[in-house]
Amino acid sequence: MIRKIAEVRETGELFSSRTLDLAAVMPLAQEILTAVKQRGDAALRAYTEQFDHVTLTNLAVMEDELAAARTKVDENTLSCIEAAAEAIRNFHYRQKRKAWLEEFTEGIYLGEMFMPFDVVGAYVPGSYFSSALMCVIPAKIAGVREIVVCTPPMKDGTVDPHTLVAADLAGATTICKVGGAQAIAALAFGTETVPRVQKIVGPGNVYVTAAKMAAREAGVEIDFPAGPSEVLIIGDETANPAFIAADMLAQAEHGAKSQAVLLTTSHELAVEVERELTAAAPAREAGVAQHWLLVGESLDECFAFANEYAPEHLELVVREPMEALKRIKNAGSVFIGNYAPVAAGDYATGANHVLPTAGYPKLFSGLDVDHFMHRMTLQWLDKDGLARIKEVVVQSCRAEGMEQHAQSVEKRFSADAAH
Amino acid sequence: MIRKIAEVRETGELFSSRTLDLAAVMPLAQEILTAVKQRGDAALRAYTEQFDHVTLTNLAVMEDELAAARTKVDENTLSCIEAAAEAIRNFHYRQKRKAWLEEFTEGIYLGEMFMPFDVVGAYVPGSYFSSALMCVIPAKIAGVREIVVCTPPMKDGTVDPHTLVAADLAGATTICKVGGAQAIAALAFGTETVPRVQKIVGPGNVYVTAAKMAAREAGVEIDFPAGPSEVLIIGDETANPAFIAADMLAQAEHGAKSQAVLLTTSHELAVEVERELTAAAPAREAGVAQHWLLVGESLDECFAFANEYAPEHLELVVREPMEALKRIKNAGSVFIGNYAPVAAGDYATGANHVLPTAGYPKLFSGLDVDHFMHRMTLQWLDKDGLARIKEVVVQSCRAEGMEQHAQSVEKRFSADAAH
């Protein structure tokens, strides 16, 4: 059904359907956190039996399991993993910030240094080797010493070989066969096997997300809350309806709660996309995402709606994309042109596919090197430099009633100052 | 009393004394949050009567109040505020990240854009005009549209004129006469007068911090938790004991819970600093901070302890500071040399003085322009660019079981693709 942007904006239905409702699962997530905090590995084993239906001998992946996984990955797939890893490294190296120190006033040098976290954790859902690359490589480039990956075991007690090989190749230092909320709990509090981490990143289902939010309250940082995946496409008459429909169908593979939204100034485009979607009904029903076809009066109306929606993925397929880009304020990643499907970014361009959803792109940035670093400022003054700002500092201290602060500066210029 | 680093490290006493204990005040902070969420301005007025002992007619500062404040700030102080603002602007402009777009592979352009938050809030304790500058200027430089400052009223219903003039000069768009946990509640939920914000920054007492943590759980971002101020000084035989003692005494002005720690390889330096502190007993008792004088076997031992402590302010006064700097991993801001007292950074160098404490520098960066921005990645592919990675994408999609994702790429190269 083709509808008007203004109408859907008015009802707010598209926005209200995306709130991250964790309340229903939070009690179980909290219970799991408490159990793992108290009982460590024993709780992990019990939950793994309960949820993954497997009894594990070792929770951490051993060297021989890694070797066995390598034999199970065919050459083609391995070269895909390696090509993706290289592209991800190239992009994320470019992202890494460099220390700097500059003389702002004679004798006053200011700067910044960027330091990696020491220990981080990444949650990787079962068979997504691409997510292993996306989570681990930025941490490695940041310089994180210990990178712990948790990923659920299969029923035979092994881990998906693609995921295992990718996590190892990306630089994971420990890989544990734990999934779900219990994995987040293990990373947050540490167990006999799983190291306690400073920050947990990576995608996951609603239990994983609930556990991450609860872990954040317990003092462990997280990347950001994430819900079902979504794509919003802004297209004008230059957009190819078959490509748009294909991307909307791909979105459906992320499940019934994922959304695919087309905003267009061209009623004809909307009609053609609808025709393509109808023709592809079998594929569509396999996923059954929420598909929305919305027509607006102007591109301005599309931009305003998109900024309010703040999509995880935004495709811009318009005649003047650079002009359009100036108007976009909130999105996880922006895909530009008829030949930039989300799938390309999911696997191979090198940009990160771990992105906030459900409007959180207004507040959070997708996974990047910065997520694994903190910053120190540097202030280096010589005697002349301090002399230059002495009066401002001393007067300001006294204006705020900080007499000892004032004297700490004056002391450096008093007769008895030896150096 | 002079003690050994190794001994204090072993007992852990210096670390255990800095945990941010919010549990005692959290129930009241939560109660205030709920009341303000439910009753808005009426609750703000009631709490202001209860805690600040003043009945307000208007919660927002009016133009005539601002004009009146300007007449109360003497010329000297005004020029200090202006000089500090200029230095803060210079440093924070240098910090601002620029959009970029680069061709990584022929036909594949990747990049980043940095976008400001739309509405942010800053909490400024009563008479600290410097904090108003430190919170508002980075937000202004980020490009934030609406910057709401909350600061407690004095008993006569006015706001400290220095703070008011500084907040206005820095670029605040709304200034409200509300303090404490009720200010954080107002910014988190919005009231008739106080706009609801996306992120709350700025220093405050334990109630303010508790309210910020509770607000974060309610979905508003914050800068970071902050407790009592602290300085850790690493000095060798090149450090001036009088300067160190002066900085430790200045720290005492932040109250009984603030800490000042000297780590040194020179027992003589520790003895001289102790002598200076004893001589300054009256000044010291005015504040009564926790003073620690610790002697280590080597600079390495000092660095290891400092990195574990992760101080808000770290002074490095050693013969080879650049060598030392390579060893520092965790600190809010590093002050280098005999002429870089913390007081200079508090007021005039231009670096930000709103910094994490209590070990949080391991996880958080001090206030900066990045705190007010989020990032979008850009992915622009032309047909040749997509063709170059097509095989990797399609194979990867299928390896993860994402058939429609694979087809969304193949569709662009099929015979019926019109564009």
Short mmCIF file of N, CA, C and O in Angstrom, two decimals, chain B residues 125-212:
data_model
loop_
_atom_site.label_atom_id
_atom_site.label_comp_id
_atom_site.label_asym_id
_atom_site.label_seq_id
_atom_site.Cartn_x
_atom_site.Cartn_y
_atom_site.Cartn_z
N PRO B 125 27.40 23.95 38.74
CA PRO B 125 27.23 24.26 40.15
C PRO B 125 27.31 25.78 40.37
O PRO B 125 27.98 26.48 39.61
N GLY B 126 26.67 26.24 41.41
CA GLY B 126 26.42 27.65 41.67
C GLY B 126 27.41 28.69 41.18
O GLY B 126 27.11 29.43 40.24
N SER B 127 28.58 28.75 41.78
CA SER B 127 29.42 29.92 41.51
C SER B 127 30.65 29.56 40.69
O SER B 127 31.72 30.12 40.87
N TYR B 128 30.50 28.62 39.77
CA TYR B 128 31.65 28.20 38.97
C TYR B 128 31.49 28.63 37.51
O TYR B 128 31.08 27.85 36.67
N PHE B 129 31.81 29.90 37.25
CA PHE B 129 31.69 30.38 35.88
C PHE B 129 32.60 29.60 34.94
O PHE B 129 32.28 29.40 33.78
N SER B 130 33.73 29.11 35.47
CA SER B 130 34.65 28.37 34.60
C SER B 130 33.98 27.09 34.08
O SER B 130 34.16 26.71 32.92
N SER B 131 33.17 26.45 34.93
CA SER B 131 32.48 25.23 34.47
C SER B 131 31.43 25.55 33.42
O SER B 131 31.17 24.74 32.52
N ALA B 132 30.82 26.73 33.53
CA ALA B 132 29.86 27.13 32.50
C ALA B 132 30.57 27.21 31.15
O ALA B 132 30.07 26.71 30.13
N LEU B 133 31.74 27.82 31.14
CA LEU B 133 32.51 27.92 29.88
C LEU B 133 32.90 26.53 29.38
O LEU B 133 32.77 26.22 28.19
N MET B 134 33.37 25.69 30.29
CA MET B 134 33.89 24.37 29.91
C MET B 134 32.79 23.46 29.35
O MET B 134 33.05 22.60 28.51
N CYS B 135 31.57 23.62 29.84
CA CYS B 135 30.46 22.77 29.36
C CYS B 135 29.82 23.31 28.09
O CYS B 135 29.45 22.54 27.20
N VAL B 136 29.67 24.61 28.01
CA VAL B 136 28.87 25.18 26.91
C VAL B 136 29.69 25.34 25.63
O VAL B 136 29.20 25.06 24.53
N ILE B 137 30.95 25.78 25.77
CA ILE B 137 31.73 26.08 24.56
C ILE B 137 31.92 24.85 23.65
O ILE B 137 31.71 24.96 22.43
N PRO B 138 32.27 23.69 24.19
CA PRO B 138 32.40 22.53 23.29
C PRO B 138 31.09 22.18 22.57
O PRO B 138 31.11 21.78 21.40
N ALA B 139 29.97 22.34 23.25
CA ALA B 139 28.66 22.07 22.62
C ALA B 139 28.41 23.06 21.50
O ALA B 139 27.92 22.70 20.42
N LYS B 140 28.76 24.31 21.76
CA LYS B 140 28.58 25.36 20.74
C LYS B 140 29.45 25.05 19.52
O LYS B 140 28.99 25.17 18.38
N ILE B 141 30.69 24.66 19.76
CA ILE B 141 31.60 24.37 18.65
C ILE B 141 31.15 23.13 17.88
O ILE B 141 31.29 23.05 16.67
N ALA B 142 30.55 22.18 18.58
CA ALA B 142 30.00 21.00 17.90
C ALA B 142 28.86 21.40 16.97
O ALA B 142 28.58 20.71 15.99
N GLY B 143 28.20 22.52 17.29
CA GLY B 143 27.07 22.97 16.48
C GLY B 143 25.71 22.63 17.06
O GLY B 143 24.71 22.65 16.34
N VAL B 144 25.68 22.35 18.35
CA VAL B 144 24.40 22.01 18.99
C VAL B 144 23.45 23.21 18.91
O VAL B 144 23.85 24.34 19.19
N ARG B 145 22.21 22.95 18.50
CA ARG B 145 21.24 24.01 18.28
C ARG B 145 20.76 24.64 19.58
O ARG B 145 20.64 25.85 19.70
N GLU B 146 20.48 23.80 20.56
CA GLU B 146 19.88 24.29 21.80
C GLU B 146 20.71 23.79 22.98
O GLU B 146 20.85 22.59 23.19
N ILE B 147 21.26 24.73 23.74
CA ILE B 147 22.12 24.38 24.89
C ILE B 147 21.47 24.94 26.15
O ILE B 147 21.40 26.15 26.33
N VAL B 148 20.97 24.03 26.99
CA VAL B 148 20.23 24.43 28.18
C VAL B 148 21.15 24.33 29.40
O VAL B 148 21.69 23.26 29.68
N VAL B 149 21.33 25.42 30.11
CA VAL B 149 22.14 25.41 31.32
C VAL B 149 21.22 25.45 32.54
O VAL B 149 20.30 26.27 32.59
N CYS B 150 21.45 24.54 33.49
CA CYS B 150 20.76 24.62 34.77
C CYS B 150 21.79 24.91 35.85
O CYS B 150 22.85 24.28 35.91
N THR B 151 21.48 25.85 36.71
CA THR B 151 22.38 26.23 37.79
C THR B 151 21.52 26.70 38.96
O THR B 151 20.48 27.33 38.74
N PRO B 152 21.91 26.35 40.19
CA PRO B 152 21.02 26.66 41.32
C PRO B 152 20.92 28.17 41.59
O PRO B 152 21.89 28.89 41.40
N PRO B 153 19.75 28.62 42.04
CA PRO B 153 19.59 30.03 42.40
C PRO B 153 20.18 30.30 43.79
O PRO B 153 20.30 29.39 44.61
N MET B 154 20.55 31.56 44.01
CA MET B 154 20.95 31.98 45.35
C MET B 154 19.68 32.31 46.14
O MET B 154 18.58 32.30 45.59
N LYS B 155 19.87 32.62 47.42
CA LYS B 155 18.69 32.82 48.27
C LYS B 155 17.84 34.01 47.86
O LYS B 155 16.67 34.11 48.21
N ASP B 156 18.45 34.95 47.12
CA ASP B 156 17.66 36.11 46.66
C ASP B 156 16.97 35.82 45.33
O ASP B 156 16.37 36.72 44.73
N GLY B 157 17.09 34.59 44.85
CA GLY B 157 16.40 34.23 43.61
C GLY B 157 17.17 34.55 42.35
O GLY B 157 16.70 34.26 41.24
N THR B 158 18.36 35.13 42.49
CA THR B 158 19.17 35.39 41.30
C THR B 158 20.22 34.28 41.15
O THR B 158 20.41 33.46 42.04
N VAL B 159 20.89 34.31 40.00
CA VAL B 159 21.98 33.36 39.77
C VAL B 159 23.30 34.11 39.90
O VAL B 159 23.37 35.30 39.57
N ASP B 160 24.32 33.45 40.40
CA ASP B 160 25.65 34.05 40.48
C ASP B 160 25.95 34.79 39.17
O ASP B 160 25.90 34.19 38.09
N PRO B 161 26.22 36.10 39.24
CA PRO B 161 26.36 36.88 38.00
C PRO B 161 27.52 36.42 37.10
O PRO B 161 27.39 36.46 35.87
N HIS B 162 28.62 35.96 37.70
CA HIS B 162 29.73 35.47 36.87
C HIS B 162 29.28 34.27 36.05
O HIS B 162 29.57 34.17 34.85
N THR B 163 28.59 33.35 36.70
CA THR B 163 28.13 32.14 36.02
C THR B 163 27.16 32.50 34.89
O THR B 163 27.24 31.95 33.78
N LEU B 164 26.28 33.44 35.19
CA LEU B 164 25.27 33.85 34.22
C LEU B 164 25.91 34.49 32.99
O LEU B 164 25.60 34.12 31.84
N VAL B 165 26.83 35.40 33.25
CA VAL B 165 27.50 36.09 32.14
C VAL B 165 28.34 35.09 31.33
O VAL B 165 28.34 35.12 30.09
N ALA B 166 29.02 34.18 32.03
CA ALA B 166 29.85 33.20 31.32
C ALA B 166 29.00 32.26 30.48
O ALA B 166 29.34 31.98 29.32
N ALA B 167 27.90 31.78 31.02
CA ALA B 167 27.04 30.85 30.28
C ALA B 167 26.48 31.52 29.03
O ALA B 167 26.42 30.92 27.95
N ASP B 168 26.10 32.78 29.19
CA ASP B 168 25.54 33.52 28.06
C ASP B 168 26.60 33.77 26.98
O ASP B 168 26.37 33.51 25.80
N LEU B 169 27.75 34.22 27.43
CA LEU B 169 28.86 34.51 26.51
C LEU B 169 29.31 33.23 25.79
O LEU B 169 29.72 33.26 24.63
N ALA B 170 29.21 32.09 26.47
CA ALA B 170 29.65 30.81 25.88
C ALA B 170 28.67 30.31 24.83
O ALA B 170 29.04 29.53 23.96
N GLY B 171 27.39 30.75 24.93
CA GLY B 171 26.44 30.34 23.91
C GLY B 171 25.23 29.56 24.40
O GLY B 171 24.52 28.95 23.59
N ALA B 172 24.97 29.59 25.70
CA ALA B 172 23.77 28.92 26.21
C ALA B 172 22.53 29.56 25.59
O ALA B 172 22.46 30.77 25.44
N THR B 173 21.56 28.74 25.20
CA THR B 173 20.34 29.30 24.60
C THR B 173 19.23 29.46 25.64
O THR B 173 18.34 30.28 25.46
N THR B 174 19.26 28.69 26.72
CA THR B 174 18.31 28.82 27.82
C THR B 174 19.08 28.62 29.11
O THR B 174 19.91 27.70 29.20
N ILE B 175 18.84 29.46 30.11
CA ILE B 175 19.48 29.28 31.41
C ILE B 175 18.36 29.20 32.45
O ILE B 175 17.51 30.09 32.53
N CYS B 176 18.35 28.09 33.21
CA CYS B 176 17.29 27.90 34.19
C CYS B 176 17.86 27.90 35.60
O CYS B 176 18.94 27.36 35.85
N LYS B 177 17.09 28.47 36.51
CA LYS B 177 17.52 28.59 37.90
C LYS B 177 17.07 27.34 38.67
O LYS B 177 16.16 27.40 39.49
N VAL B 178 17.67 26.24 38.37
CA VAL B 178 17.33 24.98 39.03
C VAL B 178 18.63 24.25 39.34
O VAL B 178 19.51 24.18 38.48
N GLY B 179 18.75 23.72 40.54
CA GLY B 179 19.97 23.01 40.93
C GLY B 179 19.68 21.58 41.34
O GLY B 179 18.54 21.12 41.28
N GLY B 180 20.73 20.87 41.72
CA GLY B 180 20.61 19.53 42.31
C GLY B 180 19.98 18.49 41.40
O GLY B 180 19.92 18.64 40.19
N ALA B 181 19.50 17.42 42.03
CA ALA B 181 18.91 16.30 41.29
C ALA B 181 17.69 16.75 40.49
O ALA B 181 17.39 16.21 39.42
N GLN B 182 16.98 17.78 41.01
CA GLN B 182 15.80 18.25 40.30
C GLN B 182 16.16 18.88 38.94
O GLN B 182 15.39 18.79 37.98
N ALA B 183 17.35 19.47 38.86
CA ALA B 183 17.79 20.01 37.57
C ALA B 183 18.02 18.89 36.57
O ALA B 183 17.63 18.98 35.40
N ILE B 184 18.66 17.83 37.03
CA ILE B 184 18.93 16.69 36.14
C ILE B 184 17.61 16.07 35.69
O ILE B 184 17.43 15.73 34.51
N ALA B 185 16.66 15.95 36.62
CA ALA B 185 15.34 15.41 36.28
C ALA B 185 14.66 16.26 35.23
O ALA B 185 14.07 15.74 34.27
N ALA B 186 14.74 17.57 35.39
CA ALA B 186 14.09 18.49 34.44
C ALA B 186 14.70 18.34 33.05
O ALA B 186 13.97 18.28 32.04
N LEU B 187 16.01 18.25 32.98
CA LEU B 187 16.68 18.11 31.68
C LEU B 187 16.36 16.74 31.06
O LEU B 187 16.23 16.62 29.84
N ALA B 188 16.23 15.72 31.90
CA ALA B 188 16.00 14.36 31.39
C ALA B 188 14.59 14.19 30.83
O ALA B 188 14.40 13.52 29.82
N PHE B 189 13.60 14.79 31.51
CA PHE B 189 12.21 14.55 31.10
C PHE B 189 11.55 15.78 30.47
O PHE B 189 10.53 15.66 29.82
N GLY B 190 12.14 16.96 30.70
CA GLY B 190 11.52 18.20 30.24
C GLY B 190 10.40 18.62 31.17
O GLY B 190 9.74 17.77 31.80
N THR B 191 10.20 19.91 31.31
CA THR B 191 9.06 20.45 32.07
C THR B 191 8.47 21.57 31.23
O THR B 191 8.94 21.82 30.11
N GLU B 192 7.48 22.28 31.75
CA GLU B 192 6.91 23.40 31.03
C GLU B 192 7.99 24.41 30.65
O GLU B 192 7.95 25.02 29.58
N THR B 193 8.97 24.61 31.53
CA THR B 193 10.01 25.62 31.29
C THR B 193 11.31 25.03 30.74
O THR B 193 11.92 25.60 29.85
N VAL B 194 11.72 23.90 31.29
CA VAL B 194 13.04 23.34 30.94
C VAL B 194 12.89 22.38 29.77
O VAL B 194 12.13 21.40 29.86
N PRO B 195 13.59 22.63 28.66
CA PRO B 195 13.49 21.71 27.53
C PRO B 195 14.11 20.35 27.85
O PRO B 195 15.09 20.26 28.57
N ARG B 196 13.50 19.30 27.31
CA ARG B 196 14.05 17.95 27.42
C ARG B 196 15.28 17.84 26.53
O ARG B 196 15.25 18.27 25.38
N VAL B 197 16.36 17.26 27.04
CA VAL B 197 17.60 17.21 26.27
C VAL B 197 17.98 15.77 25.92
O VAL B 197 17.42 14.81 26.47
N GLN B 198 18.95 15.64 25.01
CA GLN B 198 19.41 14.31 24.60
C GLN B 198 20.57 13.82 25.46
O GLN B 198 20.80 12.62 25.59
N LYS B 199 21.33 14.78 26.02
CA LYS B 199 22.51 14.41 26.81
C LYS B 199 22.73 15.47 27.87
O LYS B 199 22.50 16.66 27.62
N ILE B 200 23.15 15.03 29.05
CA ILE B 200 23.42 15.94 30.16
C ILE B 200 24.90 15.86 30.53
O ILE B 200 25.42 14.76 30.74
N VAL B 201 25.55 17.00 30.59
CA VAL B 201 26.97 17.01 30.96
C VAL B 201 27.18 17.96 32.14
O VAL B 201 26.30 18.75 32.48
N GLY B 202 28.35 17.86 32.72
CA GLY B 202 28.75 18.83 33.74
C GLY B 202 28.92 18.22 35.11
O GLY B 202 28.36 17.16 35.41
N PRO B 203 29.72 18.91 35.94
CA PRO B 203 30.05 18.40 37.28
C PRO B 203 28.92 18.65 38.27
O PRO B 203 28.02 19.44 38.00
N GLY B 204 28.96 17.96 39.41
CA GLY B 204 27.94 18.19 40.43
C GLY B 204 28.24 17.35 41.65
O GLY B 204 29.13 16.49 41.62
N ASN B 205 27.46 17.54 42.67
CA ASN B 205 27.68 16.78 43.91
C ASN B 205 27.10 15.36 43.76
O ASN B 205 26.68 14.94 42.69
N VAL B 206 27.06 14.64 44.87
CA VAL B 206 26.67 13.24 44.83
C VAL B 206 25.20 13.05 44.42
O VAL B 206 24.86 12.08 43.74
N TYR B 207 24.34 14.02 44.75
CA TYR B 207 22.93 13.93 44.33
C TYR B 207 22.82 14.13 42.82
O TYR B 207 22.05 13.43 42.15
N VAL B 208 23.58 15.09 42.33
CA VAL B 208 23.57 15.35 40.89
C VAL B 208 24.09 14.11 40.15
O VAL B 208 23.51 13.69 39.14
N THR B 209 25.16 13.52 40.66
CA THR B 209 25.73 12.33 40.01
C THR B 209 24.76 11.15 40.06
O THR B 209 24.56 10.46 39.05
N ALA B 210 24.14 10.95 41.21
CA ALA B 210 23.15 9.86 41.32
C ALA B 210 22.00 10.10 40.33
O ALA B 210 21.55 9.17 39.64
N ALA B 211 21.54 11.33 40.25
CA ALA B 211 20.44 11.65 39.33
C ALA B 211 20.87 11.44 37.88
O ALA B 211 20.08 10.95 37.05
N LYS B 212 22.13 11.77 37.56
CA LYS B 212 22.61 11.55 36.20
C LYS B 212 22.63 10.05 35.87
O LYS B 212 22.25 9.64 34.77
#
